[in-house]
């Protein structure tokens, strides 16, 4: 049977009119009028005929909806989704009903990818898409964006309001949270959701409507896993701030505003400088110096982490060359590597080229990797890159040790050269016996595994002395020196050398 759009629109309008409060209130008057004109027979006919008429019109509406449902359903391509979303918005404006754009994203997708690999991640995201589709009407439209996100356009409905959207998105979260079978075990996932009602987005541009829903999703993700956020004028303001900051960040990478500051690391045995750690800083012309906790979220969202890493390495290697030319001995430079960088299959070759370009040997680079990375599967890209960099001759530093789940087996498999004891185990260790016991246990383990150790966050002479006595090889923290721009490093090195000359060594106890 051919579809007749004009007939569907007529049936839809008729149903809407008959279901309106005014029409329903008029029914008793209509029955009384029939009795006044035609007596009891007319009253019986009206009482029986009106329900039958409503039922007939309802069947027409269901038929029209069924025909409409056959046009869209399942996932569509991104460009098709934007076209359909534009039709949804126009239909909502024309009918006076409400529609919505919803953005749904799996939480901790990168962690899923790192822990279980691409094939497992594909399986989970397929289940995710299937479950989300099962919770929306077949006449609604949906598309997949990237590896872990979906966009949904809800067709106009009279009862669609803020409360209905919250209830619907809550049902989506519930079905996504059911365990997914992976290698015989149940894997539990969650999702964050942002949505924007058509009444909250006055623009008819699909891109702006999608951006509004995505902005609400970003706020949901920032407030923790399994969170729902609706778009509002305040969301728009915060979204514009984030967008502007992302643009500023991109420009700052090109202009040189983002560069490393250098924090010294010294030997507890000799007191000599054993290296510097390169820490990213944004020297913002208006806001001053910004730490990574401010701009890293924007770099991740804008997928600029690899570019940031290349920028920091370029400045760090340039600093190494400058120290060498000045006759200053800095054996090693530590650089943090993000998961995005470690997922790059060409990382080892690129880094080899960079070291050759700056005429540096690999052993002068310490690659700092978070402890959580060391619980990855042994055959993923990150593992191959870390072991490849170790084989190249780079030092592998296990950063923030004690805060993740690295096993001794994984430490040996990755050829870790040094573990950096997290500042949470160092703070007040000279005053708190329990802290001292934890630090001592970590150092004893490292000694048995023949690993170098570095204590982070050393702020007082007491902490420095205790780490030395317990057998820690290196220390780093405000008690040694704060992070500083490169142009201050030479003066700091000269001052530090004058200060430590003639100072007796601190005895140490090991084991």
XYZ file of C-alpha atoms in Angstrom, residues 46-250:
205
model
C -24.135 8.926 20.462
C -22.965 6.935 23.500
C -22.044 3.946 21.304
C -20.918 5.831 18.206
C -18.440 8.255 19.775
C -16.179 5.504 21.293
C -16.286 3.661 17.944
C -15.309 6.866 16.138
C -12.386 7.429 18.529
C -11.267 3.817 18.032
C -11.374 4.206 14.238
C -9.347 7.398 14.300
C -6.826 5.731 16.644
C -6.377 2.868 14.176
C -5.688 5.399 11.422
C -3.090 7.048 13.642
C -1.402 3.755 14.455
C -1.303 2.902 10.764
C 0.251 6.232 9.951
C 2.804 5.795 12.710
C 3.622 2.306 11.473
C 4.211 3.656 7.976
C 6.382 6.378 9.466
C 8.316 3.821 11.480
C 9.356 2.025 8.330
C 11.261 5.054 7.045
C 13.897 5.158 9.788
C 15.142 2.609 12.264
C 18.503 1.300 13.343
C 21.704 3.270 12.887
C 22.105 5.682 9.983
C 25.184 7.412 8.588
C 26.286 10.669 10.232
C 25.314 12.865 7.264
C 21.917 11.158 6.982
C 21.404 11.704 10.713
C 21.874 15.462 10.356
C 19.318 15.564 7.521
C 16.811 13.555 9.555
C 17.447 15.710 12.625
C 16.655 18.810 10.607
C 13.328 17.221 9.601
C 12.661 16.370 13.249
C 13.225 19.979 14.305
C 11.017 21.339 11.527
C 8.249 18.850 12.374
C 8.388 19.882 16.032
C 8.073 23.566 15.146
C 5.246 22.878 12.740
C 3.186 20.706 15.099
C 3.957 22.576 18.311
C 5.142 19.338 19.909
C 8.521 18.683 21.510
C 11.451 16.655 20.195
C 14.923 16.013 21.619
C 18.496 15.273 20.625
C 20.312 12.843 22.937
C 24.043 12.089 23.184
C 25.025 8.813 24.886
C 28.612 7.687 25.586
C 30.073 4.608 27.239
C 32.072 5.461 30.359
C 35.752 4.488 30.631
C 35.951 3.422 26.986
C 39.715 4.036 26.745
C 40.269 1.887 29.808
C 38.157 -0.859 28.210
C 40.263 -0.572 25.043
C 43.533 -0.729 26.940
C 42.580 -3.585 29.242
C 40.796 -5.877 26.788
C 41.912 -4.859 23.295
C 40.161 -3.617 20.166
C 38.195 -6.795 19.385
C 36.633 -6.876 22.860
C 35.913 -3.144 22.708
C 34.138 -3.638 19.364
C 32.003 -6.402 20.843
C 31.028 -4.278 23.847
C 30.165 -1.228 21.728
C 28.022 -3.356 19.408
C 26.086 -4.582 22.437
C 25.886 -0.993 23.670
C 24.384 0.232 20.369
C 21.913 -2.650 20.213
C 20.695 -1.998 23.736
C 20.295 1.734 23.203
C 18.331 1.128 19.986
C 16.039 -1.274 21.840
C 14.954 1.576 24.124
C 13.895 4.081 21.439
C 11.001 4.072 18.995
C 11.660 2.680 15.524
C 10.595 5.998 13.999
C 13.330 7.802 15.940
C 16.739 8.179 14.301
C 20.190 7.289 15.672
C 23.809 7.245 14.546
C 27.138 6.151 15.982
C 29.920 8.695 16.438
C 33.436 7.433 17.118
C 33.987 4.278 19.084
C 31.788 4.819 22.108
C 29.166 7.501 21.409
C 25.674 7.565 19.901
C 23.425 10.434 18.878
C 19.636 10.042 18.921
C 16.933 12.224 17.452
C 13.498 11.731 19.051
C 10.521 12.428 16.799
C 8.056 15.049 18.083
C 5.586 13.950 20.741
C 3.052 15.829 22.821
C 4.093 14.213 26.104
C 7.842 14.667 25.573
C 9.128 17.019 28.272
C 12.051 17.247 30.687
C 10.685 14.595 33.039
C 9.902 12.188 30.184
C 13.447 12.611 28.792
C 15.000 11.949 32.187
C 12.895 8.806 32.582
C 13.817 7.598 29.112
C 17.548 8.237 29.535
C 17.388 6.487 32.901
C 15.938 3.404 31.178
C 18.768 3.564 28.618
C 21.313 3.597 31.431
C 19.634 0.630 33.116
C 19.747 -1.552 30.006
C 23.361 -0.588 29.241
C 24.422 -1.526 32.773
C 23.372 -5.163 32.314
C 26.566 -7.294 32.152
C 28.110 -8.026 28.762
C 29.604 -11.502 28.398
C 33.289 -11.275 27.495
C 35.466 -14.388 27.433
C 33.029 -16.202 29.670
C 32.793 -13.495 32.316
C 30.353 -10.634 32.832
C 31.702 -7.163 32.128
C 29.773 -4.299 33.714
C 29.578 -1.005 31.823
C 27.842 2.318 32.372
C 27.051 5.320 30.203
C 26.717 9.067 30.570
C 23.949 10.953 28.769
C 23.293 14.528 27.748
C 20.173 15.748 25.973
C 18.646 18.924 24.607
C 14.920 19.501 24.107
C 13.850 21.351 20.975
C 12.272 23.986 23.198
C 15.712 24.766 24.704
C 17.526 25.200 21.389
C 16.012 27.963 19.289
C 18.328 27.423 16.319
C 17.125 25.145 13.523
C 20.689 24.096 12.618
C 21.245 20.378 13.290
C 24.918 20.988 14.076
C 24.067 23.450 16.864
C 21.437 21.108 18.274
C 23.973 18.261 18.296
C 26.535 20.551 19.920
C 24.007 21.427 22.627
C 23.369 17.749 23.431
C 27.093 17.026 23.301
C 27.775 19.929 25.651
C 25.330 18.424 28.147
C 27.077 15.061 27.706
C 30.468 16.624 28.478
C 29.087 18.025 31.723
C 27.610 14.634 32.581
C 30.999 12.976 32.031
C 32.727 15.590 34.179
C 30.377 14.813 37.068
C 31.263 11.141 37.185
C 30.144 7.951 35.464
C 26.484 7.095 34.873
C 25.306 10.707 34.983
C 22.517 12.518 33.083
C 22.539 16.214 32.234
C 20.020 18.369 30.349
C 21.109 21.304 28.217
C 20.368 24.793 29.567
C 21.478 28.362 28.994
C 24.153 27.844 31.668
C 25.361 24.778 29.782
C 25.648 26.917 26.658
C 27.742 29.486 28.505
C 30.098 26.864 29.938
C 30.305 25.110 26.577
C 31.374 28.355 24.893
C 34.065 28.827 27.533
C 35.369 25.289 26.894
C 35.280 25.803 23.126
C 37.171 29.072 23.382
C 39.731 27.516 25.725
C 40.243 24.602 23.329
C 40.868 27.057 20.494
C 43.242 29.012 22.706
C 45.034 25.793 23.636
C 45.492 24.840 19.992
